[in-house]
Amino acid sequence: MNGIPHLTFDLDKPGVSRGHLVVPGGADHEELSLPVFSLNKAEGPRLLVTGGCHGNELEGPLVARRLVEWLPKAQTCGRVIVLPVLNPLAVEAWSRNTPLDGLNLNRVFPGRADGSVTERIADAVSRVLLPMADTVFDLHSFGPGWEFPPASTTHPINDPDLMAATIKMAEAFKLPMTLVWEHPGSAGMFDTLAQNQGKVFVCAEFGGGNVSSEGLAIYEAGVRNALVALGLVEGKADYPTFRQQKTSQTLETRRSSDELKAPARGIFEPCCSVLDQVKQGDLIGILYPMDSLTADAIDICAPGACIVYAIRSGAHVEADEGVALVARPLSR
Amino acid sequence: MNGIPHLTFDLDKPGVSRGHLVVPGGADHEELSLPVFSLNKAEGPRLLVTGGCHGNELEGPLVARRLVEWLPKAQTCGRVIVLPVLNPLAVEAWSRNTPLDGLNLNRVFPGRADGSVTERIADAVSRVLLPMADTVFDLHSFGPGWEFPPASTTHPINDPDLMAATIKMAEAFKLPMTLVWEHPGSAGMFDTLAQNQGKVFVCAEFGGGNVSSEGLAIYEAGVRNALVALGLVEGKADYPTFRQQKTSQTLETRRSSDELKAPARGIFEPCCSVLDQVKQGDLIGILYPMDSLTADAIDICAPGACIVYAIRSGAHVEADEGVALVARPLSR
């Protein structure tokens, strides 16, 4: 089977299977074996859960591993396939992109069988696993350097029925935020590929680079809520507690207008937290020029009434680099 | 003055001065100008505050910048010198070490006038600023990948009088933790150099790589408390609120026995938070081998009654890499 991506087990076998997705080797790297879990209980929804697309977003692999331990006692019907780590080369390096070829796995879908290692991973997932699912949960985090609330996210989708079904699925996570996110570039994203095939695709997000036990508990509760909504497991979905509250809101954001940028070079200090509701002129952060102590600190204020959904958690930034992202309630 | 580190202003001038510490150029990098603030109110304690020793620890530079804005209306006597960013090359790269020469600034003190750029920074600080102070606050953070509580720290010091004075100063920050920390290697540390000259040297620490507005507020309150204790400003010191509590404890740790290590390669999941008190056998974290889904997760448990003071916040680790650090109340 050299040269053809394949699974080391038969997905149609009833019950639990544990094996590997084999990604063929190439000039840059030998064959990879990505651990895969499958639980096949015949009729019902077909779900694919993936984590570790970006190597410095580790909530996903951890929650996926928890699912692998929990599903055998919880799943009542349908099929769930779990691939905890899409990109082991990036995870081992705690790096967003694959160090070997510098590629972002989430920009090279559907991949190339004769491409570099990142493209071969995408090709294997696209050809072997994606056809087996109607719904995909891709477990991301926002990554280091930003604060981001526990959230399920999607992007604007042209097909209104798929858009509605996707938002409904995303809201079923019952996380503090559901976000319809106009993304800078959707070419090559796993989302786009799956949506073009008519599948419901939801990203879970959380930030920044640090994983806490509290954060993981919220993240896992969100994924379990979504499994309940799909009917794959029994139980009652409940809003997880975030900052002493059980809340949820659905927001939308536009790429063109909803990014606040650093007015100069310096160190950015966040002055609010994610999900803070602000009105025009409210202080969002301060930019301290660091080349001189006679240069005044610069206040960065809200451009209008909005909700801060992501904020740089302290960083040295260049002029025009983004420091905060804002959104508004979704208009339906 | 080419080739000799110097200040662009006279430190003995009364009142506020803002200028630069000039670090001479060398073969690897041109001359650097590090912004310096000084407020000279004659008799009283002589304090040096530094931040940005490591480039991915940004609480320090931000709190130092806040001090620069606050001290002119608050300081009543003595002299305070503030150098918000010791290593601008590392800060601009969000890197612990200086990218250019790969050196950790906090391992090359007292530096070398004819060394690489990191060594020249250490040399300039050691020769020009350190002699002007009796007390030094070096504002660090624990850096990305770990959780660490707001803390003031010191290391074991041979001179018992200096040790006692240093612990007293560290406790005056009134942060949730004061830590006497047996460190792997003290050679070349700024601390060691200052302590060998009989100075009181306290590090402020906080982790991990993310800066939040709440975290900054606690950090700044700690530094202000220490300024009150020194008598440089008037006011009442108070314990900052951390996790809905106003608490403080002084702990000690030994390098040889107080590091919990990963028993295998995998992704570490933290199962407790910093400052959690645990007893023998309590779960501290779980190590998930990621190469196979048939390998069981491995519980990492407390070796005895102790307090977790630092924990890996999710990470891919190799076998024997540290995942948690524990301590016990200081025996006096």
XYZ file of C-alpha atoms in Angstrom:
664
model
C 0.000 0.000 0.000
C 3.083 2.229 -0.106
C 2.183 5.609 -1.496
C -1.548 5.440 -0.774
C -3.016 6.955 2.376
C -5.026 4.355 4.276
C -6.331 3.243 7.633
C -4.818 0.253 9.437
C -8.327 -0.975 10.338
C -11.777 -1.328 8.817
C -14.008 1.630 9.682
C -17.113 -0.453 9.027
C -16.273 -2.960 11.740
C -18.880 -2.561 14.503
C -17.795 -1.259 17.888
C -14.538 0.328 18.969
C -11.474 0.360 16.739
C -8.117 1.905 17.462
C -5.480 2.150 14.778
C -3.720 4.607 12.546
C -4.188 6.753 9.489
C -1.085 6.138 7.417
C 0.247 9.180 5.573
C 2.697 8.027 2.899
C 6.302 9.166 3.068
C 7.911 11.491 0.586
C 11.208 13.160 -0.155
C 10.992 15.334 2.985
C 9.732 12.883 5.616
C 9.080 9.186 6.101
C 5.591 7.677 6.441
C 3.508 9.038 9.354
C 1.048 7.015 11.429
C -1.627 9.210 13.007
C -3.562 7.474 15.805
C -7.297 7.190 15.012
C -10.204 6.043 17.163
C -13.516 4.905 15.726
C -16.722 3.841 17.394
C -19.249 2.422 14.971
C -22.763 1.897 16.314
C -24.473 1.578 12.930
C -27.319 3.969 12.024
C -27.136 7.576 13.112
C -25.039 10.698 12.625
C -21.523 10.327 11.280
C -19.107 12.652 13.093
C -15.385 13.311 12.599
C -13.528 15.041 15.452
C -10.035 16.367 14.793
C -7.485 18.191 16.965
C -3.898 19.339 16.688
C -4.210 21.025 13.298
C -1.939 23.758 14.687
C 0.792 22.506 16.985
C 0.532 25.204 19.652
C -3.198 24.673 20.242
C -3.301 21.766 22.648
C -6.807 21.923 24.109
C -8.031 20.032 21.045
C -5.777 16.968 21.354
C -6.495 16.779 25.094
C -10.265 16.985 24.699
C -10.081 14.482 21.819
C -8.165 12.052 24.049
C -10.828 12.493 26.746
C -13.507 11.675 24.155
C -11.652 8.490 23.222
C -11.900 7.364 26.853
C -15.480 8.517 27.355
C -17.276 7.549 24.135
C -17.180 3.745 24.642
C -19.397 4.141 27.706
C -21.505 7.002 26.326
C -22.158 6.697 22.582
C -25.510 5.096 21.757
C -25.720 5.222 17.971
C -24.052 6.436 14.807
C -20.340 6.691 14.100
C -17.661 8.870 15.665
C -14.116 9.013 14.332
C -11.552 10.841 16.457
C -8.142 11.942 15.205
C -6.599 13.740 18.214
C -3.509 15.043 16.410
C -3.714 16.019 12.759
C -0.191 17.397 12.663
C 2.202 15.627 15.057
C 5.227 17.410 13.593
C 3.772 20.781 14.582
C 2.555 19.544 17.997
C 5.970 18.177 18.909
C 7.483 21.547 18.032
C 4.710 23.577 19.769
C 4.521 25.424 16.463
C 1.498 26.669 14.503
C 2.942 25.565 11.202
C 4.871 22.424 10.310
C 8.548 23.255 10.919
C 9.716 21.012 8.067
C 7.955 22.788 5.196
C 6.724 25.915 6.974
C 3.130 25.249 5.895
C -0.078 25.931 7.809
C -2.062 22.679 7.563
C -5.295 24.667 7.645
C -4.371 26.473 4.421
C -3.408 23.508 2.230
C -6.647 21.457 2.096
C -7.475 19.285 0.165
C -3.726 18.697 0.062
C -1.596 16.942 -2.512
C -0.576 13.288 -2.613
C 2.785 14.246 -4.126
C 3.257 17.398 -2.018
C 5.312 18.096 1.080
C 4.478 16.413 4.380
C 1.808 18.956 5.417
C 0.079 18.612 2.061
C 0.238 14.804 2.320
C -1.458 14.937 5.761
C -4.258 17.081 4.299
C -4.589 14.714 1.350
C -4.868 11.653 3.603
C -7.508 13.261 5.830
C -9.468 14.594 2.850
C -9.495 11.295 1.003
C -9.761 8.710 3.804
C -11.627 10.312 6.722
C -13.670 13.258 5.488
C -15.912 11.137 3.175
C -16.924 9.058 6.193
C -18.531 11.991 8.067
C -21.489 14.356 7.651
C -20.404 16.600 10.517
C -16.898 17.718 11.489
C -15.712 19.288 14.751
C -12.207 20.682 14.374
C -10.818 21.492 17.814
C -8.584 24.556 17.670
C -7.414 27.203 20.094
C -6.579 30.793 19.340
C -2.922 30.224 20.088
C -0.314 32.128 22.090
C -0.321 35.888 22.459
C -4.074 36.458 22.474
C -6.954 36.068 24.880
C -10.016 34.416 23.337
C -13.127 33.098 25.097
C -14.322 29.501 24.877
C -16.168 29.577 21.581
C -17.551 27.678 18.659
C -16.960 29.390 15.352
C -17.915 29.263 11.732
C -17.473 31.484 8.712
C -20.067 33.015 6.387
C -21.347 30.281 4.021
C -23.080 31.080 0.731
C -25.661 28.278 1.004
C -28.261 29.684 3.459
C -29.487 26.256 4.560
C -25.978 25.047 5.368
C -25.259 28.375 7.100
C -28.342 27.979 9.296
C -27.560 24.336 10.078
C -23.960 25.231 10.915
C -24.934 28.083 13.248
C -27.438 25.794 14.962
C -24.746 23.156 15.456
C -22.245 25.745 16.709
C -24.764 27.134 19.196
C -25.388 23.611 20.477
C -21.928 23.681 22.067
C -23.480 26.229 24.487
C -20.092 27.895 24.914
C -19.910 31.528 26.053
C -19.539 32.695 22.450
C -20.715 31.459 19.061
C -19.002 33.472 16.349
C -19.712 33.897 12.648
C -16.338 35.063 11.604
C -15.480 36.686 8.301
C -12.003 35.272 7.852
C -9.092 36.894 6.014
C -8.488 33.946 3.712
C -10.591 30.840 3.474
C -8.654 29.209 0.635
C -7.213 25.883 1.678
C -9.084 25.724 4.970
C -10.426 22.387 6.175
C -13.732 24.204 6.860
C -14.117 25.344 3.291
C -13.436 21.908 1.850
C -15.983 20.240 4.116
C -18.604 22.940 3.563
C -18.181 22.719 -0.197
C -19.145 19.077 0.192
C -22.305 20.101 2.083
C -21.064 19.035 5.502
C -21.636 20.862 8.773
C -18.240 22.002 10.026
C -17.714 23.747 13.400
C -14.428 24.932 14.871
C -14.043 25.097 18.614
C -11.733 27.884 19.697
C -10.188 28.939 22.962
C -7.165 30.991 23.806
C -4.385 31.807 24.220
C -1.451 29.409 24.344
C -1.991 28.297 27.930
C -4.115 25.289 28.834
C -5.711 25.305 32.287
C -7.779 22.624 33.982
C -10.702 25.075 34.198
C -10.414 25.930 30.514
C -10.298 22.280 29.492
C -13.398 21.520 31.529
C -15.346 24.223 29.677
C -14.009 23.116 26.314
C -14.912 19.473 26.973
C -18.385 20.411 28.240
C -18.972 22.271 24.973
C -18.023 19.284 22.841
C -20.162 16.944 24.959
C -23.113 19.336 24.583
C -22.705 19.151 20.812
C -22.631 15.329 20.916
C -25.877 15.400 22.902
C -27.431 17.736 20.325
C -26.394 15.387 17.513
C -28.064 12.510 19.359
C -24.861 10.483 19.551
C -24.925 10.355 23.337
C -27.704 10.753 25.857
C -27.715 13.484 28.455
C -28.738 17.022 29.083
C -26.785 19.855 27.571
C -25.936 22.666 29.981
C -24.093 25.986 29.727
C -20.625 25.601 31.257
C -19.675 28.171 33.892
C -17.250 30.818 32.631
C -16.262 33.619 35.006
C -18.976 32.625 37.483
C -21.645 32.894 34.782
C -23.576 30.583 32.514
C -23.959 32.703 29.417
C -23.947 32.323 25.695
C -24.185 34.814 22.865
C -23.942 34.606 19.099
C -21.828 37.294 17.463
C -20.664 38.244 14.006
C -17.632 40.112 12.868
C -16.344 41.580 9.614
C -12.733 41.344 8.613
C -12.644 44.783 7.046
C -13.784 46.894 9.980
C -13.576 44.941 13.187
C -9.842 44.807 13.807
C -8.264 47.459 16.041
C -4.675 48.168 15.124
C -1.648 49.477 16.972
C -1.151 53.169 16.102
C 2.608 52.866 16.638
C 5.370 50.444 17.546
C 5.509 49.438 21.192
C 4.195 47.118 23.871
C 0.437 46.649 24.010
C -1.296 46.462 27.375
C -4.814 44.985 27.374
C -7.237 47.023 29.506
C -10.306 44.871 29.100
C -11.157 41.213 28.935
C -12.779 39.148 26.237
C -16.573 39.374 26.023
C -16.471 42.817 27.641
C -19.187 44.980 26.145
C -17.829 48.449 25.378
C -19.257 51.683 24.052
C -17.679 54.285 21.827
C -14.557 55.754 23.420
C -14.139 53.101 26.120
C -10.532 52.170 26.781
C -9.576 48.826 25.219
C -5.830 48.938 25.644
C -2.756 51.139 25.880
C 0.174 51.199 23.505
C 3.463 52.108 25.166
C 6.166 53.240 22.767
C 9.303 51.664 24.188
C 12.023 53.512 22.304
C 11.704 56.585 24.490
C 10.247 57.445 27.876
C 9.264 60.923 26.740
C 6.793 59.548 24.179
C 3.341 59.373 25.731
C 1.387 56.172 26.062
C -1.413 55.978 23.472
C -4.946 54.982 24.452
C -6.715 52.596 22.083
C -10.463 53.106 22.371
C -13.608 51.433 21.115
C -14.751 52.760 17.713
C -18.397 52.250 18.687
C -20.627 49.973 20.712
C -19.244 46.455 20.355
C -18.045 43.368 22.149
C -14.341 42.629 22.439
C -13.931 38.990 21.453
C -10.160 38.731 21.159
C -7.377 40.848 22.602
C -3.603 40.693 22.417
C -2.414 39.494 25.773
C 0.584 41.755 25.952
C 2.910 41.844 23.004
C 5.529 43.907 21.293
C 3.746 45.057 18.154
C 4.660 46.997 15.068
C 2.491 49.890 13.839
C -0.697 48.593 12.161
C -0.508 45.172 13.765
C -3.846 44.000 15.167
C -4.313 44.280 18.932
C -8.021 43.582 19.400
C -10.966 42.125 17.488
C -14.530 43.238 18.061
C -17.948 41.933 17.070
C -21.661 42.594 17.359
C -24.691 40.391 17.982
C -25.554 38.327 14.923
C -28.340 39.829 12.849
C -30.482 36.975 11.566
C 32.469 58.268 24.329
C 32.346 55.549 21.674
C 33.046 52.199 23.228
C 32.156 53.119 26.808
C 28.682 52.436 28.231
C 27.176 55.642 29.622
C 23.995 57.535 30.426
C 22.855 60.458 28.297
C 21.982 62.427 31.456
C 23.354 63.122 34.924
C 21.821 60.789 37.531
C 22.687 63.259 40.291
C 20.509 65.995 38.824
C 17.574 66.521 41.216
C 14.072 65.630 40.060
C 12.925 63.697 37.028
C 15.290 62.770 34.220
C 14.500 60.778 31.099
C 17.230 59.633 28.787
C 19.084 56.555 27.663
C 21.672 54.039 28.742
C 23.995 53.732 25.769
C 25.343 50.251 25.129
C 28.320 50.495 22.764
C 28.169 48.786 19.393
C 30.274 45.820 18.407
C 30.880 43.485 15.516
C 27.401 41.931 15.808
C 25.179 44.982 16.410
C 25.316 48.747 16.405
C 25.054 50.899 19.535
C 21.844 50.437 21.560
C 20.025 53.194 23.476
C 17.922 51.805 26.318
C 15.363 54.289 27.706
C 15.987 55.106 31.381
C 13.914 57.089 33.871
C 15.342 58.542 37.059
C 13.699 60.415 39.891
C 16.194 61.828 42.362
C 14.769 63.202 45.610
C 18.064 63.233 47.534
C 18.363 61.270 50.773
C 16.661 57.921 51.118
C 16.689 54.447 49.609
C 18.289 53.947 46.209
C 16.227 51.573 44.064
C 16.812 50.199 40.565
C 13.787 48.677 38.768
C 14.399 46.645 35.615
C 12.104 44.788 33.215
C 12.371 43.005 29.908
C 15.382 40.839 30.768
C 13.647 38.032 28.881
C 11.777 39.120 25.781
C 8.662 36.988 26.256
C 7.956 38.278 29.772
C 6.105 41.526 29.192
C 4.437 42.229 32.539
C 7.737 43.783 33.700
C 8.089 46.394 30.942
C 4.402 47.332 31.300
C 4.546 47.731 35.080
C 7.827 49.649 34.735
C 6.174 52.022 32.261
C 3.310 52.539 34.700
C 5.842 53.377 37.429
C 7.428 55.975 35.164
C 4.045 57.709 34.901
C 3.141 57.317 38.579
C 6.377 58.034 40.459
C 6.563 61.796 39.697
C 3.360 62.322 41.679
C 4.098 59.683 44.340
C 7.779 59.470 45.264
C 8.696 61.474 48.368
C 12.390 60.757 48.918
C 15.369 58.747 47.735
C 16.221 57.742 44.199
C 14.446 55.413 41.795
C 15.940 54.428 38.461
C 13.666 52.556 36.042
C 14.895 50.671 32.992
C 11.709 49.156 31.491
C 13.427 47.050 28.838
C 16.830 45.534 29.516
C 16.883 43.549 26.287
C 14.980 45.239 23.445
C 16.272 42.732 20.880
C 14.615 39.880 22.779
C 11.420 41.857 23.485
C 10.968 42.735 19.825
C 11.316 39.047 18.957
C 9.080 37.856 21.874
C 11.992 35.552 22.655
C 13.510 34.561 26.000
C 17.042 34.821 24.683
C 18.583 37.377 22.345
C 18.057 36.030 18.811
C 21.325 37.514 17.551
C 23.732 35.637 19.828
C 21.344 33.099 21.404
C 22.324 34.216 24.912
C 20.136 34.440 28.012
C 20.836 37.908 29.444
C 20.224 36.568 32.942
C 23.119 34.118 32.613
C 25.851 36.450 31.383
C 26.168 38.997 34.221
C 28.410 40.914 34.855
C 28.810 40.808 31.073
C 31.794 41.704 28.924
C 32.616 45.054 27.318
C 34.117 43.273 24.319
C 31.505 40.491 24.188
C 28.447 39.961 22.026
C 25.456 42.292 22.272
C 23.831 40.466 25.223
C 27.094 40.554 27.146
C 27.521 44.251 26.349
C 24.032 45.018 27.732
C 24.921 43.169 30.965
C 28.219 45.031 31.148
C 26.539 48.432 30.730
C 23.908 47.705 33.400
C 26.494 46.269 35.804
C 28.888 49.170 35.443
C 26.597 52.184 35.032
C 23.330 51.455 36.882
C 23.895 48.741 39.486
C 26.418 50.809 41.528
C 23.752 53.527 41.930
C 21.306 51.273 43.825
C 21.132 49.426 47.140
C 17.979 47.535 46.206
C 17.013 46.002 42.856
C 13.594 44.811 41.664
C 13.920 42.777 38.490
C 10.482 42.313 36.947
C 10.202 38.921 35.272
C 7.402 36.547 34.344
C 7.568 32.796 34.182
C 7.135 32.810 30.445
C 4.976 30.846 28.021
C 3.948 27.260 28.610
C 3.605 27.380 32.391
C 1.159 28.672 34.942
C 2.792 30.559 37.806
C 1.112 32.685 40.485
C 1.899 36.341 41.099
C 5.032 36.045 43.214
C 8.154 37.649 44.528
C 11.129 35.336 44.501
C 14.653 35.028 45.741
C 17.252 32.293 45.924
C 19.108 30.878 48.933
C 21.850 33.360 49.939
C 24.845 32.353 52.064
C 24.931 35.560 54.125
C 22.120 35.072 56.695
C 21.582 38.804 57.236
C 21.203 39.480 53.523
C 18.948 36.415 53.198
C 16.677 37.719 55.981
C 16.604 41.241 54.540
C 15.831 39.875 51.086
C 12.977 37.657 52.304
C 11.560 40.619 54.243
C 11.696 42.786 51.124
C 10.150 40.028 48.981
C 7.318 39.545 51.475
C 6.650 43.293 51.391
C 5.269 42.872 47.861
C 2.350 41.079 49.605
C 1.828 38.939 46.521
C 0.060 35.563 46.817
C 3.425 33.771 46.969
C 6.899 34.616 48.216
C 9.315 31.906 47.103
C 12.833 31.003 48.192
C 13.852 29.089 45.163
C 16.857 26.823 44.864
C 17.741 27.496 41.262
C 19.414 25.128 38.809
C 22.233 27.472 37.916
C 22.910 30.828 39.515
C 26.109 31.592 37.597
C 25.760 34.741 35.544
C 22.439 35.762 37.076
C 21.775 39.439 37.736
C 20.584 38.383 41.223
C 23.878 36.737 42.101
C 25.942 39.714 40.984
C 23.865 42.160 43.026
C 23.767 39.909 46.082
C 27.533 39.416 45.964
C 27.748 43.197 46.282
C 25.526 43.082 49.389
C 22.436 44.456 47.690
C 18.849 43.338 48.274
C 17.603 41.837 45.011
C 14.015 40.620 44.484
C 12.540 39.133 41.323
C 8.868 39.537 40.645
C 7.436 36.594 38.749
C 4.138 35.841 37.107
C 3.116 33.431 34.435
C 2.695 32.236 31.760
C 3.196 34.057 28.494
C -0.166 35.827 28.508
C -0.647 39.277 30.015
C -4.130 40.109 31.306
C -5.430 43.345 32.751
C -6.249 41.542 36.013
C -2.764 40.043 36.196
C -1.109 43.396 35.548
C -3.149 45.029 38.297
C -1.931 42.445 40.832
C 1.661 42.723 39.626
C 1.607 46.528 39.857
C 0.001 46.440 43.308
C 2.843 44.195 44.483
C 5.518 46.568 43.233
C 3.736 49.556 44.779
C 3.521 47.703 48.093
C 7.283 47.188 47.995
C 7.858 50.898 47.286
C 5.714 51.735 50.317
C 7.732 49.305 52.445
C 10.961 50.938 51.299
C 9.580 54.335 52.300
C 9.929 55.763 48.797
C 6.236 56.540 48.514
C 3.527 57.061 51.095
C 0.479 54.866 51.346
C -0.822 51.696 52.864
C 0.268 48.343 51.535
C -2.552 45.866 50.957
C -2.791 42.301 49.711
C -4.020 42.301 46.110
C -7.023 40.095 45.365
C -6.125 36.884 43.521
C -8.906 34.385 42.811
C -11.319 36.216 45.085
C -8.860 35.999 47.992
C -6.333 38.207 49.701
C -3.690 35.702 50.715
C 0.044 35.440 50.968
C 2.369 32.601 51.856
C 6.123 32.135 51.904
C 7.373 28.880 50.413
C 10.666 27.187 49.718
C 11.634 24.637 47.131
C 14.643 22.450 46.399
C 15.885 21.879 42.904
C 16.821 18.260 43.516
C 13.489 16.900 44.730
C 10.688 19.299 43.915
C 10.312 18.870 40.171
C 7.740 16.390 38.875
C 8.732 14.903 35.552
C 6.854 13.401 32.634
C 7.079 9.586 32.828
C 6.814 9.309 29.049
C 6.514 11.301 25.855
C 3.121 12.865 25.236
C 0.833 15.800 25.914
C 0.553 16.944 29.510
C -2.816 17.983 30.889
C -2.765 20.037 34.096
C -5.350 18.851 36.636
C -4.752 21.418 39.331
C -3.984 25.093 39.565
C -1.074 26.935 41.053
C -1.100 27.352 44.841
C -3.304 24.264 45.161
C -2.370 22.394 48.316
C -2.160 18.662 47.620
C -1.511 15.555 49.683
C 0.317 12.383 48.742
C -1.330 10.665 45.790
C -3.495 13.615 44.707
C -3.775 13.997 40.951
C -1.598 16.799 39.597
C -1.820 16.091 35.902
C -2.262 13.451 33.219
C 0.226 12.477 30.564
C -1.385 11.296 27.333
C 0.925 9.317 25.078
C 0.000 10.521 21.610
C 1.681 7.931 19.413
C -1.035 5.368 20.049
C -4.597 5.359 21.324
C -4.151 1.950 22.972
C -1.532 3.323 25.392
C -3.222 4.357 28.617
C -3.093 7.864 29.977
C -0.679 8.138 32.921
C -1.676 9.879 36.154
C 0.979 12.114 37.688
C 0.386 12.336 41.429
C 1.746 14.314 44.344
C 4.785 12.660 45.970
C 3.724 13.983 49.379
C 1.994 16.915 51.024
C 3.062 20.010 49.125
C 1.902 23.102 47.281
C 1.962 23.207 43.490
C 3.598 26.506 42.581
C 4.152 26.038 38.855
C 2.517 23.726 36.344
C 2.947 23.176 32.623
C -0.069 24.689 30.961
C -0.487 21.998 28.357
C 2.543 20.998 26.371
C 3.995 18.251 24.291
C 6.780 16.940 26.516
C 9.518 14.371 26.201
C 10.093 11.751 28.910
C 11.792 13.305 31.985
C 10.810 16.849 31.094
C 9.461 18.825 34.047
C 5.686 19.255 34.224
C 5.132 20.667 37.710
C 7.103 22.287 40.516
C 6.136 21.923 44.161
C 7.156 23.641 47.382
C 6.530 23.696 51.122
C 6.145 26.473 53.687
C 9.477 28.119 54.460
C 11.087 26.793 57.640
C 12.724 29.727 59.384
